[in-house]
Each structure stands twice: as structure tokens, then as C-alpha cells.
Amino acid sequence: MHYESQDTWSATVTSCLDWRGEIHLSPLDARGNAPNVIAGYVDFLVLRLGEQPVADVLHLYGPVAAAFAELFDDAWLADGLDEDDEFTGGMPIGTVLLILHAELDAALQHHDRLRPWAVAEVAYAMLPTTTGVVAMHTLPAISPKERHRGLFAADRVDPHWPQVGCTCIPGRPRFAGRATAYRYLEDARAALSVIRQETFRVSVDLD
């Protein structure tokens, strides 16, 4: 994984940074001077709680980010989530990682572990050991009908999030997540790490 800070609002926002983590594949048996290949990316925000009203901050980063506002109350996690034994292990949460997009190149989308591996690596690199939470949308997009009824088809739920170690956030079925206080994220990352030993065949135009 290769990380780059986007610094979109760094001049005015002190509590949030937007990042992109790229999946870089290195050539193994390629002919000639083959370059590294970018196989996909993860766009995400890292929020420090307790500094600024979260809803105001998320609005700056677009509608996908703004939808996470329902997880927060002012500058903190919403009541019922912060220090919840089942979700956060009773730990006060100071940092939240919000996954905005996790995409693979079309040529690699059939690899069902590469995308969750990338998200697991981001969570490991960006969250503190015991006081962090990762969260993501359970659905790629919600239709107006689903939003109105609060219901959606189970087969539309992103199948990769359980592989990362995440589950639906209590009382917020539109979101999945997990706190670093538990071992779920760590164990999932260990299980996915075998992908580092895999070889991916990619065609590259060098002209």
C-alpha cells in the first residue's frame, strides 16, 4: 500500500485529513523494464474527535462523507455508540477512520480478497491500538425508496466487510464498522495477509 494525503481542506479543517491508499503491484517475471502497477485504491478520512462538529466537517468532503454524520453527535460519536461495550469495548473513542471508496481495476475485480485486504491494511496503518473505530457504508448507494423505508435487500450488502472483520454498527444498519479495542480487525488482517504471496497476471501497454 502507498499512502498519499490529499490535503483538500487542511488550511481550514484541523480535525480531519483525507487520504488515498493505492495498491501497488511490483513486477516479478515481467519482460523488460516493467513498471509497478496500481491495482486499486482506498479513499478515506481520518477524524480526530472532540475538536470540531463532525457533521460540518464531513459536509466539506461530499455526500458520501456527509452521510456518516448520523454516527456522530457534535464532535463525538453518537450516544449509544461511544463507550458501548458491544461496539467499542467500553473504550472512549478518539479517532475514526471512514472508508469512502474502495475500488479495484477492472482487470482484477474477480480477486475477492484483494479489496478487503487493502481496507484491512488501511485500518491497521491509520488507527490507534485501542481507541479507534473504522466505519464504512454497507451499501454502494441507497435509493430514495430504501432511504424512506429504512429497508434494503440483504444481497446488496457489501460482502467484503465481514472479511475485514467488520459487522453492522448497532442501530445503524446502513453502516458497518469495528473498534480496534477488539481483535476482530487484527485477526481479519492476519487471515488476509496470505494475499501478499499471490501472483497477479496483468497486461500493461508500455508504448
PDB file of C-alpha atoms in Angstrom:
ATOM      1  CA  MET A   1       0.000   0.000   0.000  1.00  0.00           C
ATOM      2  CA  HIS A   2       1.193   3.502  -0.874  1.00  0.00           C
ATOM      3  CA  TYR A   3      -0.415   6.396   1.031  1.00  0.00           C
ATOM      4  CA  GLU A   4      -0.852   9.992  -0.095  1.00  0.00           C
ATOM      5  CA  SER A   5      -2.543  12.768   1.876  1.00  0.00           C
ATOM      6  CA  GLN A   6      -4.928  14.752  -0.329  1.00  0.00           C
ATOM      7  CA  ASP A   7      -4.900  17.837   1.957  1.00  0.00           C
ATOM      8  CA  THR A   8      -8.178  19.066   0.454  1.00  0.00           C
ATOM      9  CA  TRP A   9      -9.197  21.237   3.421  1.00  0.00           C
ATOM     10  CA  SER A  10      -6.021  21.244   5.514  1.00  0.00           C
ATOM     11  CA  ALA A  11      -5.948  25.051   5.624  1.00  0.00           C
ATOM     12  CA  THR A  12      -9.314  25.294   7.405  1.00  0.00           C
ATOM     13  CA  VAL A  13     -10.026  21.858   8.919  1.00  0.00           C
ATOM     14  CA  THR A  14      -7.844  20.746  11.820  1.00  0.00           C
ATOM     15  CA  SER A  15      -9.667  17.575  12.835  1.00  0.00           C
ATOM     16  CA  CYS A  16      -9.775  15.640   9.558  1.00  0.00           C
ATOM     17  CA  LEU A  17      -7.437  14.559   6.779  1.00  0.00           C
ATOM     18  CA  ASP A  18      -8.427  12.912   3.518  1.00  0.00           C
ATOM     19  CA  TRP A  19      -6.169  10.195   2.159  1.00  0.00           C
ATOM     20  CA  ARG A  20      -5.796   7.786  -0.734  1.00  0.00           C
ATOM     21  CA  GLY A  21      -4.132   4.419  -0.285  1.00  0.00           C
ATOM     22  CA  GLU A  22      -3.074   2.806  -3.568  1.00  0.00           C
ATOM     23  CA  ILE A  23      -2.457  -0.897  -4.124  1.00  0.00           C
ATOM     24  CA  HIS A  24       0.909  -1.148  -5.878  1.00  0.00           C
ATOM     25  CA  LEU A  25       1.896  -4.416  -7.563  1.00  0.00           C
ATOM     26  CA  SER A  26       5.607  -4.925  -8.259  1.00  0.00           C
ATOM     27  CA  PRO A  27       6.783  -6.831 -11.388  1.00  0.00           C
ATOM     28  CA  LEU A  28       8.048 -10.352 -10.758  1.00  0.00           C
ATOM     29  CA  ASP A  29       8.588 -12.156 -14.067  1.00  0.00           C
ATOM     30  CA  ALA A  30       7.760  -9.314 -16.433  1.00  0.00           C
ATOM     31  CA  ARG A  31       9.701  -8.780 -19.629  1.00  0.00           C
ATOM     32  CA  GLY A  32      11.869  -5.706 -19.981  1.00  0.00           C
ATOM     33  CA  ASN A  33      11.647  -2.698 -17.687  1.00  0.00           C
ATOM     34  CA  ALA A  34       8.108  -3.269 -16.410  1.00  0.00           C
ATOM     35  CA  PRO A  35       6.686  -0.604 -14.071  1.00  0.00           C
ATOM     36  CA  ASN A  36       4.798  -1.043 -10.822  1.00  0.00           C
ATOM     37  CA  VAL A  37       1.061  -1.341 -11.448  1.00  0.00           C
ATOM     38  CA  ILE A  38      -1.650   0.468  -9.473  1.00  0.00           C
ATOM     39  CA  ALA A  39      -4.257  -2.240  -8.952  1.00  0.00           C
ATOM     40  CA  GLY A  40      -6.783  -0.191  -6.990  1.00  0.00           C
ATOM     41  CA  TYR A  41      -7.241   2.374  -4.271  1.00  0.00           C
ATOM     42  CA  VAL A  42      -8.969   3.191  -0.993  1.00  0.00           C
ATOM     43  CA  ASP A  43     -10.178   6.747  -0.352  1.00  0.00           C
ATOM     44  CA  PHE A  44     -10.707   7.507   3.318  1.00  0.00           C
ATOM     45  CA  LEU A  45     -10.909  10.148   6.030  1.00  0.00           C
ATOM     46  CA  VAL A  46      -9.162  10.128   9.401  1.00  0.00           C
ATOM     47  CA  LEU A  47     -11.169  12.063  12.005  1.00  0.00           C
ATOM     48  CA  ARG A  48      -9.885  13.236  15.374  1.00  0.00           C
ATOM     49  CA  LEU A  49     -12.895  13.563  17.655  1.00  0.00           C
ATOM     50  CA  GLY A  50     -13.508  16.312  20.179  1.00  0.00           C
ATOM     51  CA  GLU A  51     -12.171  19.199  18.086  1.00  0.00           C
ATOM     52  CA  GLN A  52     -14.859  20.331  15.595  1.00  0.00           C
ATOM     53  CA  PRO A  53     -18.531  19.478  14.904  1.00  0.00           C
ATOM     54  CA  VAL A  54     -18.199  16.367  12.780  1.00  0.00           C
ATOM     55  CA  ALA A  55     -21.239  17.000  10.560  1.00  0.00           C
ATOM     56  CA  ASP A  56     -19.848  20.380   9.495  1.00  0.00           C
ATOM     57  CA  VAL A  57     -16.515  18.800   8.633  1.00  0.00           C
ATOM     58  CA  LEU A  58     -17.906  15.828   6.709  1.00  0.00           C
ATOM     59  CA  HIS A  59     -20.087  18.077   4.553  1.00  0.00           C
ATOM     60  CA  LEU A  60     -16.921  19.562   3.052  1.00  0.00           C
ATOM     61  CA  TYR A  61     -15.852  16.200   1.647  1.00  0.00           C
ATOM     62  CA  GLY A  62     -19.003  15.484  -0.362  1.00  0.00           C
ATOM     63  CA  PRO A  63     -22.207  13.450   0.011  1.00  0.00           C
ATOM     64  CA  VAL A  64     -20.558  10.075   0.627  1.00  0.00           C
ATOM     65  CA  ALA A  65     -18.678  11.516   3.592  1.00  0.00           C
ATOM     66  CA  ALA A  66     -21.626  13.621   4.781  1.00  0.00           C
ATOM     67  CA  ALA A  67     -23.813  10.518   5.115  1.00  0.00           C
ATOM     68  CA  PHE A  68     -21.626   9.347   8.020  1.00  0.00           C
ATOM     69  CA  ALA A  69     -22.842  12.303  10.106  1.00  0.00           C
ATOM     70  CA  GLU A  70     -25.577  10.203  11.710  1.00  0.00           C
ATOM     71  CA  LEU A  71     -22.873   8.268  13.568  1.00  0.00           C
ATOM     72  CA  PHE A  72     -21.844  11.402  15.461  1.00  0.00           C
ATOM     73  CA  ASP A  73     -23.197  13.920  17.943  1.00  0.00           C
ATOM     74  CA  ASP A  74     -21.433  17.272  17.697  1.00  0.00           C
ATOM     75  CA  ALA A  75     -17.708  16.455  17.962  1.00  0.00           C
ATOM     76  CA  TRP A  76     -18.058  12.884  19.298  1.00  0.00           C
ATOM     77  CA  LEU A  77     -19.576   9.524  18.459  1.00  0.00           C
ATOM     78  CA  ALA A  78     -23.344   9.463  18.909  1.00  0.00           C
ATOM     79  CA  ASP A  79     -24.875   8.446  22.226  1.00  0.00           C
ATOM     80  CA  GLY A  80     -25.181   4.695  22.377  1.00  0.00           C
ATOM     81  CA  LEU A  81     -22.017   4.112  20.337  1.00  0.00           C
ATOM     82  CA  ASP A  82     -19.251   5.790  22.312  1.00  0.00           C
ATOM     83  CA  GLU A  83     -18.226   3.566  25.220  1.00  0.00           C
ATOM     84  CA  ASP A  84     -20.748   0.910  24.127  1.00  0.00           C
ATOM     85  CA  ASP A  85     -19.464  -2.451  25.376  1.00  0.00           C
ATOM     86  CA  GLU A  86     -20.522  -4.409  22.298  1.00  0.00           C
ATOM     87  CA  PHE A  87     -19.238  -1.927  19.721  1.00  0.00           C
ATOM     88  CA  THR A  88     -16.289  -0.100  21.269  1.00  0.00           C
ATOM     89  CA  GLY A  89     -15.395  -2.396  24.144  1.00  0.00           C
ATOM     90  CA  GLY A  90     -16.195   0.380  26.591  1.00  0.00           C
ATOM     91  CA  MET A  91     -13.202   2.401  25.375  1.00  0.00           C
ATOM     92  CA  PRO A  92     -13.563   6.153  24.726  1.00  0.00           C
ATOM     93  CA  ILE A  93     -13.031   6.702  21.005  1.00  0.00           C
ATOM     94  CA  GLY A  94     -10.659   9.427  19.847  1.00  0.00           C
ATOM     95  CA  THR A  95     -10.064   8.540  16.170  1.00  0.00           C
ATOM     96  CA  VAL A  96     -12.466   7.354  13.467  1.00  0.00           C
ATOM     97  CA  LEU A  97     -11.467   6.048  10.041  1.00  0.00           C
ATOM     98  CA  LEU A  98     -14.200   6.488   7.415  1.00  0.00           C
ATOM     99  CA  ILE A  99     -13.896   4.414   4.230  1.00  0.00           C
ATOM    100  CA  LEU A 100     -15.317   6.448   1.337  1.00  0.00           C
ATOM    101  CA  HIS A 101     -14.401   4.305  -1.676  1.00  0.00           C
ATOM    102  CA  ALA A 102     -12.525   1.035  -2.157  1.00  0.00           C
ATOM    103  CA  GLU A 103     -12.075   0.151  -5.815  1.00  0.00           C
ATOM    104  CA  LEU A 104     -10.077  -2.319  -7.903  1.00  0.00           C
ATOM    105  CA  ASP A 105      -9.005  -2.063 -11.511  1.00  0.00           C
ATOM    106  CA  ALA A 106     -11.498  -3.835 -13.771  1.00  0.00           C
ATOM    107  CA  ALA A 107      -8.886  -6.471 -14.662  1.00  0.00           C
ATOM    108  CA  LEU A 108      -8.574  -7.512 -11.005  1.00  0.00           C
ATOM    109  CA  GLN A 109     -12.140  -7.292  -9.724  1.00  0.00           C
ATOM    110  CA  HIS A 110     -12.513 -11.076  -9.757  1.00  0.00           C
ATOM    111  CA  HIS A 111      -9.955 -11.366  -6.937  1.00  0.00           C
ATOM    112  CA  ASP A 112     -12.274 -11.489  -3.928  1.00  0.00           C
ATOM    113  CA  ARG A 113      -9.594 -10.880  -1.269  1.00  0.00           C
ATOM    114  CA  LEU A 114      -7.544  -8.024  -2.730  1.00  0.00           C
ATOM    115  CA  ARG A 115     -10.083  -5.289  -1.935  1.00  0.00           C
ATOM    116  CA  PRO A 116     -10.762  -6.333   1.690  1.00  0.00           C
ATOM    117  CA  TRP A 117      -7.015  -6.820   2.202  1.00  0.00           C
ATOM    118  CA  ALA A 118      -6.417  -3.206   1.159  1.00  0.00           C
ATOM    119  CA  VAL A 119      -9.052  -1.901   3.589  1.00  0.00           C
ATOM    120  CA  ALA A 120      -7.642  -4.061   6.400  1.00  0.00           C
ATOM    121  CA  GLU A 121      -4.171  -2.627   5.754  1.00  0.00           C
ATOM    122  CA  VAL A 122      -5.536   0.929   5.850  1.00  0.00           C
ATOM    123  CA  ALA A 123      -7.217   0.282   9.202  1.00  0.00           C
ATOM    124  CA  TYR A 124      -4.005  -1.199  10.613  1.00  0.00           C
ATOM    125  CA  ALA A 125      -1.873   1.716   9.403  1.00  0.00           C
ATOM    126  CA  MET A 126      -4.179   4.580  10.340  1.00  0.00           C
ATOM    127  CA  LEU A 127      -5.931   3.665  13.609  1.00  0.00           C
ATOM    128  CA  PRO A 128      -4.593   3.634  17.181  1.00  0.00           C
ATOM    129  CA  THR A 129      -4.395   0.335  19.039  1.00  0.00           C
ATOM    130  CA  THR A 130      -7.416   0.618  21.370  1.00  0.00           C
ATOM    131  CA  THR A 131      -9.218   3.956  20.862  1.00  0.00           C
ATOM    132  CA  GLY A 132     -10.105   3.830  17.165  1.00  0.00           C
ATOM    133  CA  VAL A 133     -13.101   2.859  15.036  1.00  0.00           C
ATOM    134  CA  VAL A 134     -13.351   2.080  11.332  1.00  0.00           C
ATOM    135  CA  ALA A 135     -16.679   2.626   9.555  1.00  0.00           C
ATOM    136  CA  MET A 136     -17.959   2.174   6.021  1.00  0.00           C
ATOM    137  CA  HIS A 137     -21.245   2.153   4.105  1.00  0.00           C
ATOM    138  CA  THR A 138     -22.886  -1.271   3.965  1.00  0.00           C
ATOM    139  CA  LEU A 139     -24.354  -0.430   0.548  1.00  0.00           C
ATOM    140  CA  PRO A 140     -22.697   1.149  -2.510  1.00  0.00           C
ATOM    141  CA  ALA A 141     -25.615   3.614  -2.768  1.00  0.00           C
ATOM    142  CA  ILE A 142     -29.058   3.873  -1.214  1.00  0.00           C
ATOM    143  CA  SER A 143     -32.123   4.550  -3.349  1.00  0.00           C
ATOM    144  CA  PRO A 144     -34.697   7.159  -2.231  1.00  0.00           C
ATOM    145  CA  LYS A 145     -37.202   4.325  -1.601  1.00  0.00           C
ATOM    146  CA  GLU A 146     -34.748   2.458   0.634  1.00  0.00           C
ATOM    147  CA  ARG A 147     -33.888   5.647   2.485  1.00  0.00           C
ATOM    148  CA  HIS A 148     -37.578   6.382   3.104  1.00  0.00           C
ATOM    149  CA  ARG A 149     -38.472   2.865   4.259  1.00  0.00           C
ATOM    150  CA  GLY A 150     -35.223   2.148   6.088  1.00  0.00           C
ATOM    151  CA  LEU A 151     -35.120  -1.291   4.398  1.00  0.00           C
ATOM    152  CA  PHE A 152     -32.838  -2.764   1.767  1.00  0.00           C
ATOM    153  CA  ALA A 153     -32.182  -6.152   0.191  1.00  0.00           C
ATOM    154  CA  ALA A 154     -29.667  -8.323   2.035  1.00  0.00           C
ATOM    155  CA  ASP A 155     -27.938  -9.286  -1.214  1.00  0.00           C
ATOM    156  CA  ARG A 156     -26.948  -5.654  -1.746  1.00  0.00           C
ATOM    157  CA  VAL A 157     -24.825  -5.530   1.412  1.00  0.00           C
ATOM    158  CA  ASP A 158     -21.127  -5.296   0.559  1.00  0.00           C
ATOM    159  CA  PRO A 159     -19.776  -8.859   1.005  1.00  0.00           C
ATOM    160  CA  HIS A 160     -16.196  -7.762   1.681  1.00  0.00           C
ATOM    161  CA  TRP A 161     -16.727  -6.003   5.007  1.00  0.00           C
ATOM    162  CA  PRO A 162     -17.030  -9.201   7.093  1.00  0.00           C
ATOM    163  CA  GLN A 163     -13.688 -10.266   5.608  1.00  0.00           C
ATOM    164  CA  VAL A 164     -12.182  -7.061   7.043  1.00  0.00           C
ATOM    165  CA  GLY A 165     -13.564  -8.008  10.470  1.00  0.00           C
ATOM    166  CA  CYS A 166     -16.474  -5.557  10.427  1.00  0.00           C
ATOM    167  CA  THR A 167     -20.161  -6.001  11.209  1.00  0.00           C
ATOM    168  CA  CYS A 168     -23.239  -3.777  11.113  1.00  0.00           C
ATOM    169  CA  ILE A 169     -22.978  -0.902  13.582  1.00  0.00           C
ATOM    170  CA  PRO A 170     -25.617  -1.281  16.343  1.00  0.00           C
ATOM    171  CA  GLY A 171     -28.785   0.599  15.425  1.00  0.00           C
ATOM    172  CA  ARG A 172     -27.259   1.849  12.140  1.00  0.00           C
ATOM    173  CA  PRO A 173     -27.739  -0.893   9.515  1.00  0.00           C
ATOM    174  CA  ARG A 174     -26.576   1.445   6.736  1.00  0.00           C
ATOM    175  CA  PHE A 175     -23.060   1.261   8.174  1.00  0.00           C
ATOM    176  CA  ALA A 176     -20.547  -1.426   9.055  1.00  0.00           C
ATOM    177  CA  GLY A 177     -17.622  -0.974  11.388  1.00  0.00           C
ATOM    178  CA  ARG A 178     -15.480  -2.237  14.212  1.00  0.00           C
ATOM    179  CA  ALA A 179     -13.451  -0.838  17.093  1.00  0.00           C
ATOM    180  CA  THR A 180      -9.747  -1.542  17.499  1.00  0.00           C
ATOM    181  CA  ALA A 181     -10.363  -2.486  21.141  1.00  0.00           C
ATOM    182  CA  TYR A 182     -11.267  -5.978  19.917  1.00  0.00           C
ATOM    183  CA  ARG A 183      -9.127  -8.432  17.930  1.00  0.00           C
ATOM    184  CA  TYR A 184     -11.545  -8.756  15.009  1.00  0.00           C
ATOM    185  CA  LEU A 185      -9.657  -6.326  12.766  1.00  0.00           C
ATOM    186  CA  GLU A 186      -6.284  -7.771  13.700  1.00  0.00           C
ATOM    187  CA  ASP A 187      -7.386 -11.370  13.130  1.00  0.00           C
ATOM    188  CA  ALA A 188      -9.010 -10.499   9.795  1.00  0.00           C
ATOM    189  CA  ARG A 189      -5.851  -8.742   8.613  1.00  0.00           C
ATOM    190  CA  ALA A 190      -3.781 -11.795   9.527  1.00  0.00           C
ATOM    191  CA  ALA A 191      -6.137 -14.071   7.577  1.00  0.00           C
ATOM    192  CA  LEU A 192      -5.988 -11.810   4.517  1.00  0.00           C
ATOM    193  CA  SER A 193      -2.199 -11.413   4.609  1.00  0.00           C
ATOM    194  CA  VAL A 194      -1.713 -14.582   2.528  1.00  0.00           C
ATOM    195  CA  ILE A 195      -2.583 -12.457  -0.490  1.00  0.00           C
ATOM    196  CA  ARG A 196       0.923 -10.974  -0.286  1.00  0.00           C
ATOM    197  CA  GLN A 197       2.234 -14.312  -1.553  1.00  0.00           C
ATOM    198  CA  GLU A 198      -0.080 -14.405  -4.566  1.00  0.00           C
ATOM    199  CA  THR A 199       0.928 -13.537  -8.115  1.00  0.00           C
ATOM    200  CA  PHE A 200      -1.368 -11.428 -10.303  1.00  0.00           C
ATOM    201  CA  ARG A 201      -1.124 -11.520 -14.081  1.00  0.00           C
ATOM    202  CA  VAL A 202      -1.601  -8.015 -15.505  1.00  0.00           C
ATOM    203  CA  SER A 203      -1.218  -6.800 -19.102  1.00  0.00           C
ATOM    204  CA  VAL A 204       0.478  -3.402 -19.405  1.00  0.00           C
ATOM    205  CA  ASP A 205       0.860  -1.270 -22.527  1.00  0.00           C
ATOM    206  CA  LEU A 206       4.441   0.075 -22.440  1.00  0.00           C
ATOM    207  CA  ASP A 207       4.127   2.213 -25.592  1.00  0.00           C
TER     208      ASP A 207
END
